[in-house]
Amino acid sequence: MANVIVIGAQWGDEGKGKITDLLSRSADVVMRYQGGVNAGHTIVVKDQTFKLHLIPSGILYPDTKCIIGSGTVIDPQVLIAELDQIESLNISSKNLLISEAAHVTMPYHRLIDKASEERRGSHKIGTTGRGIGPTYADKSERTGIRMLDLMDPQGLHEQLEWTINYKNVILEKLYNLSPIDASVVIEEYLGYAERLRPYVVDTSICIYEAIRERRNILFEGAQGTLLDLDHGTYPFVTSSNPVAGGACVGTGLGPTAIDRVIGVAKAYTTRVGEGPFPTELSGDIGEQLCSIGAEFGTTTGRKRRCGWFDAVIGRYAVRINGMDCLAITKLDVLDGLEEIKVCVAYEIDGVSTEHFPTNARKFARCRPIYKTLPGWGRSTSDCRSLEDLPPQALNYLKFLAELIEVPIAIVSLGASRDQTIIVEDPIHGPKRALLKPDGTPISLKSA
Ligand code: IMP
């Protein structure tokens, strides 16, 4: 039995969907713990492509329980569209459970998200516009609507009459927008409630029971470490905690339930939205990575910014998440490059550092210090073992593992399930947090 958290080690879009899908094979339960429909997972099974935002990718396995935890925020309209999508493909949703404590994204959240971004002008965050920030803000402000409120028609009436009155003042006075008609919204959301009612339960009990029954649980992180509200590149972050620590808060489980943490990183780096990105490539190579890697957002279709692998961020993600091992994705995207750069440290105001700076202004001034490695000049997408890889590709992987001080357990070389090298069992292999790949202890140098 092992309870595993899968997290993004960069700015999201690392290919967690494929890795969680692979690991879901040996999981009895897959649980989302944060984020909402800002996330997007693309999973390719044979000739079918699935785009999921909220439903855990484990839903594709008939016997896997899939839970949307209390730390998530739920846009019922999108969730219902996802349910329709999977049911139209004859995939059952009978194993889906939704936390009654998860907060609900309302129409005014989406409106405020977009209007506040416009108002920020050059200070905008580049959000997905899905109302995520305003939904979490209401949670903190204690004016949020939870799934359990949605399930109570009388209570929902009272709560929404009051809340929409309050939000209308903001919409009209602050953003010059038309007010919302509370009765229309209540009607619409009561409809959603009836469709979702069979799935809504106290999921903290279900997950605790799964632990007691010694089930294998996979906690599926959305977004990535650098988008974490507390540990990311604030203010250019999302409003939840994608880091491994978020899995306990967002599910209602204690930390003792967690056995290991698997990070997912691309063999290069991408970022959507605004904010500093030290290894960003603006020329031909950036374009090449974008087009070969099909770097367009699953949720918004936005073009992702592309850059070289950043080991400063990688090391930071290992430390912040207590990562045991790493899955490297999209190695094949680098196939055609003559040489490949890796950022090994930053130079900030003339001083070199291997540590990620918390201060966003300092981060914006970081200049990458690169080491250049030779490319391998041939396709890797058909490689199925480390021995199949060109020696330069193997060297590249070894270099990354040594630099960020974590073993690589999985290498992904394409979108489909079989385009994968399992280097070692990521779930049952030896736990190596704070150990170098050769087994010696890692000493964390001070900043
Ligand atoms: P929000 O989560 O929509 O509020 O957006 C905040 C920031 O997080 C923006 O830079 C988004 O582009 C980014 N973001 C949110 N979700 C994802 C994701 O799933 N992948 C990559 N970036 C994301």
Coordinates of C-alpha atoms and ligand atoms in Angstrom, one line a residue, residues 11-14 16 36-41 113 117 125-134 222-224 227 235-240 270-275 297 299-300 302 304, ligand 1:
W11 CA 4.6 26.4 -13.6
G12 CA 1.9 23.8 -14.4
D13 CA 1.3 22.0 -17.7
E14 CA 4.2 19.6 -16.9
K16 CA 0.8 15.5 -14.9
G36 CA -10.7 24.2 -10.2
V37 CA -11.5 24.5 -13.9
N38 CA -8.3 26.5 -14.4
A39 CA -6.6 23.1 -14.6
G40 CA -6.7 21.0 -17.8
H41 CA -5.5 17.5 -18.4
D113 CA -12.0 37.7 -12.4
E117 CA -7.7 41.6 -14.7
I125 CA -1.7 38.3 -13.6
G126 CA -2.9 36.6 -16.8
T127 CA -5.4 34.4 -15.1
T128 CA -7.4 31.8 -16.9
G129 CA -10.5 34.0 -16.4
R130 CA -12.4 31.1 -14.8
G131 CA -13.3 32.9 -11.6
I132 CA -10.7 30.9 -9.5
G133 CA -9.2 33.8 -7.6
P134 CA -12.6 35.4 -6.6
A222 CA -3.2 20.7 -10.4
Q223 CA -1.0 23.6 -11.6
G224 CA 2.5 23.5 -10.3
L227 CA 2.0 28.8 -9.1
P235 CA 1.8 37.6 -7.2
F236 CA 1.9 35.7 -10.5
V237 CA 0.3 32.6 -9.0
T238 CA -3.0 30.8 -8.6
S239 CA -5.1 31.1 -5.5
S240 CA -4.6 27.6 -4.0
T270 CA 6.9 26.5 -20.0
R271 CA 4.7 29.1 -18.5
V272 CA 1.3 30.7 -19.3
G273 CA 0.2 34.0 -18.0
E274 CA 2.3 36.9 -16.9
G275 CA 5.4 37.0 -14.6
G297 CA -3.2 25.7 -22.9
T299 CA -8.2 25.3 -20.7
T300 CA -7.7 28.7 -22.5
R302 CA -3.3 30.4 -24.9
R304 CA 2.7 28.9 -23.6
Ligands
IMP1 P1 -5.9 31.5 -12.2 O1 -5.6 30.2 -11.5 O2 -6.9 31.4 -13.3 O3 -6.3 32.6 -11.2 O4 -4.6 32.1 -12.9 C1 -3.4 32.5 -12.1 C2 -2.1 32.1 -12.8 O5 -2.0 30.7 -12.9 C3 -2.1 32.5 -14.3 O6 -0.8 32.8 -14.7 C4 -2.5 31.3 -15.1 O7 -2.0 31.2 -16.4 C5 -1.9 30.2 -14.2 N1 -2.6 28.9 -14.3 C6 -3.7 28.5 -13.7 N2 -4.0 27.3 -13.9 C7 -3.0 26.8 -14.7 C8 -2.7 25.5 -15.2 O8 -3.5 24.5 -15.1 N3 -1.6 25.4 -16.0 C9 -0.7 26.5 -16.1 N4 -1.0 27.7 -15.6 C10 -2.1 27.8 -14.9

